[in-house]
C-alpha cells in the first residue's frame, strides 16, 4: 500500500510515517518509481509505534523494542538488560503520571459535581 493509504488506515500523518522511516522504525519497500510500498504488517507496526510514543518512549528506545515484538507480545532476551531496566523506569514514570491524572480528574469531578468513582484496581 502507498503512504497515503497507510496514513488513512493508522491515523498517522504522512509526515509522521516519513519520520518513522527516517528513525528506522518502518522499512517500506521502494518501487522503481521511488514510491514507498508498505505491507500489511506496517499497519500494526505503526499502531505499536504510536502507543509507545504516547507512553513517552523516544524513537531510539522504540527501535530497540520493535524487533522484539512477536504477535503483539514483547519478548526480551537476556541480551537486553539495559532495555529491560530502561523500560522499568519508563513504566514507573507512566504509573506516576497516571496517578497524577486520576487525582486531577477527581478534583475536576468534585468541581463539576460528578460523583467520585474510585477504581479498586
mmCIF file of C-alpha atoms in Angstrom:
data_model
loop_
_atom_site.group_PDB
_atom_site.id
_atom_site.type_symbol
_atom_site.label_atom_id
_atom_site.label_comp_id
_atom_site.label_asym_id
_atom_site.label_seq_id
_atom_site.Cartn_x
_atom_site.Cartn_y
_atom_site.Cartn_z
ATOM 1 C CA UNK A 1 0.000 0.000 0.000
ATOM 2 C CA UNK A 2 1.155 3.548 -0.577
ATOM 3 C CA UNK A 3 1.908 6.011 2.199
ATOM 4 C CA UNK A 4 -1.440 7.809 1.870
ATOM 5 C CA UNK A 5 -3.383 4.606 2.461
ATOM 6 C CA UNK A 6 -1.205 3.690 5.451
ATOM 7 C CA UNK A 7 -1.837 7.167 6.819
ATOM 8 C CA UNK A 8 -5.601 6.763 6.441
ATOM 9 C CA UNK A 9 -5.615 3.301 7.984
ATOM 10 C CA UNK A 10 -3.490 4.215 11.001
ATOM 11 C CA UNK A 11 -4.368 7.850 11.632
ATOM 12 C CA UNK A 12 -0.682 8.767 11.478
ATOM 13 C CA UNK A 13 0.193 11.720 9.279
ATOM 14 C CA UNK A 14 2.280 11.197 6.175
ATOM 15 C CA UNK A 15 4.933 13.356 7.766
ATOM 16 C CA UNK A 16 4.965 11.090 10.852
ATOM 17 C CA UNK A 17 5.285 7.990 8.676
ATOM 18 C CA UNK A 18 8.274 9.515 6.891
ATOM 19 C CA UNK A 19 9.783 10.355 10.278
ATOM 20 C CA UNK A 20 9.290 6.762 11.454
ATOM 21 C CA UNK A 21 11.155 5.600 8.365
ATOM 22 C CA UNK A 22 13.987 8.104 8.971
ATOM 23 C CA UNK A 23 14.308 6.766 12.511
ATOM 24 C CA UNK A 24 14.479 3.166 11.281
ATOM 25 C CA UNK A 25 11.114 2.238 12.793
ATOM 26 C CA UNK A 26 9.460 1.438 9.445
ATOM 27 C CA UNK A 27 11.109 -0.101 6.403
ATOM 28 C CA UNK A 28 8.886 0.115 3.340
ATOM 29 C CA UNK A 29 9.987 -1.289 0.038
ATOM 30 C CA UNK A 30 10.788 1.245 -2.641
ATOM 31 C CA UNK A 31 9.147 0.791 -6.010
ATOM 32 C CA UNK A 32 11.133 1.601 -9.185
ATOM 33 C CA UNK A 33 9.167 4.856 -9.302
ATOM 34 C CA UNK A 34 10.576 5.769 -5.869
ATOM 35 C CA UNK A 35 7.216 5.406 -4.116
ATOM 36 C CA UNK A 36 7.145 3.691 -0.760
ATOM 37 C CA UNK A 37 5.255 0.387 -0.652
ATOM 38 C CA UNK A 38 4.107 -0.754 2.789
ATOM 39 C CA UNK A 39 2.965 -4.277 3.573
ATOM 40 C CA UNK A 40 0.018 -5.208 5.774
ATOM 41 C CA UNK A 41 2.260 -5.658 8.840
ATOM 42 C CA UNK A 42 3.081 -1.951 8.684
ATOM 43 C CA UNK A 43 -0.409 -1.123 9.993
ATOM 44 C CA UNK A 44 0.267 -2.999 13.253
ATOM 45 C CA UNK A 45 3.810 -1.628 13.437
ATOM 46 C CA UNK A 46 2.574 1.963 13.177
ATOM 47 C CA UNK A 47 -0.014 1.277 15.883
ATOM 48 C CA UNK A 48 2.735 -0.040 18.185
ATOM 49 C CA UNK A 49 4.969 2.946 17.423
ATOM 50 C CA UNK A 50 2.179 5.388 18.235
ATOM 51 C CA UNK A 51 1.352 3.664 21.523
ATOM 52 C CA UNK A 52 4.991 3.625 22.580
ATOM 53 C CA UNK A 53 5.460 7.275 21.597
ATOM 54 C CA UNK A 54 2.345 8.244 23.539
ATOM 55 C CA UNK A 55 3.800 6.425 26.544
ATOM 56 C CA UNK A 56 6.761 8.788 26.364
ATOM 57 C CA UNK A 57 9.354 6.492 24.852
ATOM 58 C CA UNK A 58 11.732 8.048 22.343
ATOM 59 C CA UNK A 59 12.382 6.671 18.882
ATOM 60 C CA UNK A 60 15.711 5.152 19.930
ATOM 61 C CA UNK A 61 14.041 3.047 22.627
ATOM 62 C CA UNK A 62 11.231 2.123 20.256
ATOM 63 C CA UNK A 63 13.767 1.000 17.655
ATOM 64 C CA UNK A 64 15.184 -1.386 20.267
ATOM 65 C CA UNK A 65 11.753 -2.688 21.255
ATOM 66 C CA UNK A 66 10.178 -3.284 17.830
ATOM 67 C CA UNK A 67 12.465 -6.164 16.779
ATOM 68 C CA UNK A 68 11.445 -7.933 19.997
ATOM 69 C CA UNK A 69 7.705 -7.798 19.272
ATOM 70 C CA UNK A 70 6.199 -11.156 18.370
ATOM 71 C CA UNK A 71 2.432 -11.360 17.861
ATOM 72 C CA UNK A 72 1.811 -8.207 19.949
ATOM 73 C CA UNK A 73 3.956 -9.513 22.802
ATOM 74 C CA UNK A 74 7.368 -8.125 23.597
ATOM 75 C CA UNK A 75 9.915 -10.851 24.157
ATOM 76 C CA UNK A 76 13.113 -9.583 25.742
ATOM 77 C CA UNK A 77 16.076 -11.872 25.783
ATOM 78 C CA UNK A 78 18.970 -11.841 28.222
ATOM 79 C CA UNK A 79 20.871 -9.805 25.662
ATOM 80 C CA UNK A 80 18.982 -6.623 26.574
ATOM 81 C CA UNK A 81 19.261 -5.988 30.317
ATOM 82 C CA UNK A 82 19.710 -2.234 29.725
ATOM 83 C CA UNK A 83 16.494 -2.148 27.714
ATOM 84 C CA UNK A 84 14.612 -4.015 30.439
ATOM 85 C CA UNK A 85 15.933 -1.583 33.076
ATOM 86 C CA UNK A 86 15.040 1.407 30.924
ATOM 87 C CA UNK A 87 11.544 0.068 30.362
ATOM 88 C CA UNK A 88 11.084 -0.423 34.102
ATOM 89 C CA UNK A 89 11.990 3.244 34.637
ATOM 90 C CA UNK A 90 9.530 4.294 31.913
ATOM 91 C CA UNK A 91 6.806 2.129 33.460
ATOM 92 C CA UNK A 92 7.331 3.774 36.833
ATOM 93 C CA UNK A 93 7.152 7.211 35.191
ATOM 94 C CA UNK A 94 3.897 6.289 33.426
ATOM 95 C CA UNK A 95 2.431 4.954 36.690
ATOM 96 C CA UNK A 96 3.251 8.237 38.443
ATOM 97 C CA UNK A 97 1.651 10.176 35.597
ATOM 98 C CA UNK A 98 -1.482 8.012 35.721
ATOM 99 C CA UNK A 99 -1.780 8.598 39.472
ATOM 100 C CA UNK A 100 -1.434 12.357 38.949
ATOM 101 C CA UNK A 101 -4.085 12.294 36.209
ATOM 102 C CA UNK A 102 -6.500 10.296 38.387
ATOM 103 C CA UNK A 103 -6.046 12.830 41.186
ATOM 104 C CA UNK A 104 -6.625 15.707 38.765
ATOM 105 C CA UNK A 105 -9.769 14.005 37.457
ATOM 106 C CA UNK A 106 -11.088 13.585 40.995
ATOM 107 C CA UNK A 107 -10.624 17.304 41.636
ATOM 108 C CA UNK A 108 -12.375 18.184 38.380
ATOM 109 C CA UNK A 109 -15.208 15.774 39.182
ATOM 110 C CA UNK A 110 -15.741 17.465 42.521
ATOM 111 C CA UNK A 111 -15.715 20.884 40.860
ATOM 112 C CA UNK A 112 -18.312 19.931 38.260
ATOM 113 C CA UNK A 113 -20.461 17.976 40.681
ATOM 114 C CA UNK A 114 -19.962 14.487 39.351
ATOM 115 C CA UNK A 115 -19.727 11.625 41.810
ATOM 116 C CA UNK A 116 -16.256 10.408 42.571
ATOM 117 C CA UNK A 117 -15.815 6.809 41.450
ATOM 118 C CA UNK A 118 -12.747 5.048 42.782
ATOM 119 C CA UNK A 119 -11.475 2.112 40.783
ATOM 120 C CA UNK A 120 -10.441 -0.693 43.179
ATOM 121 C CA UNK A 121 -7.795 -1.932 40.713
#
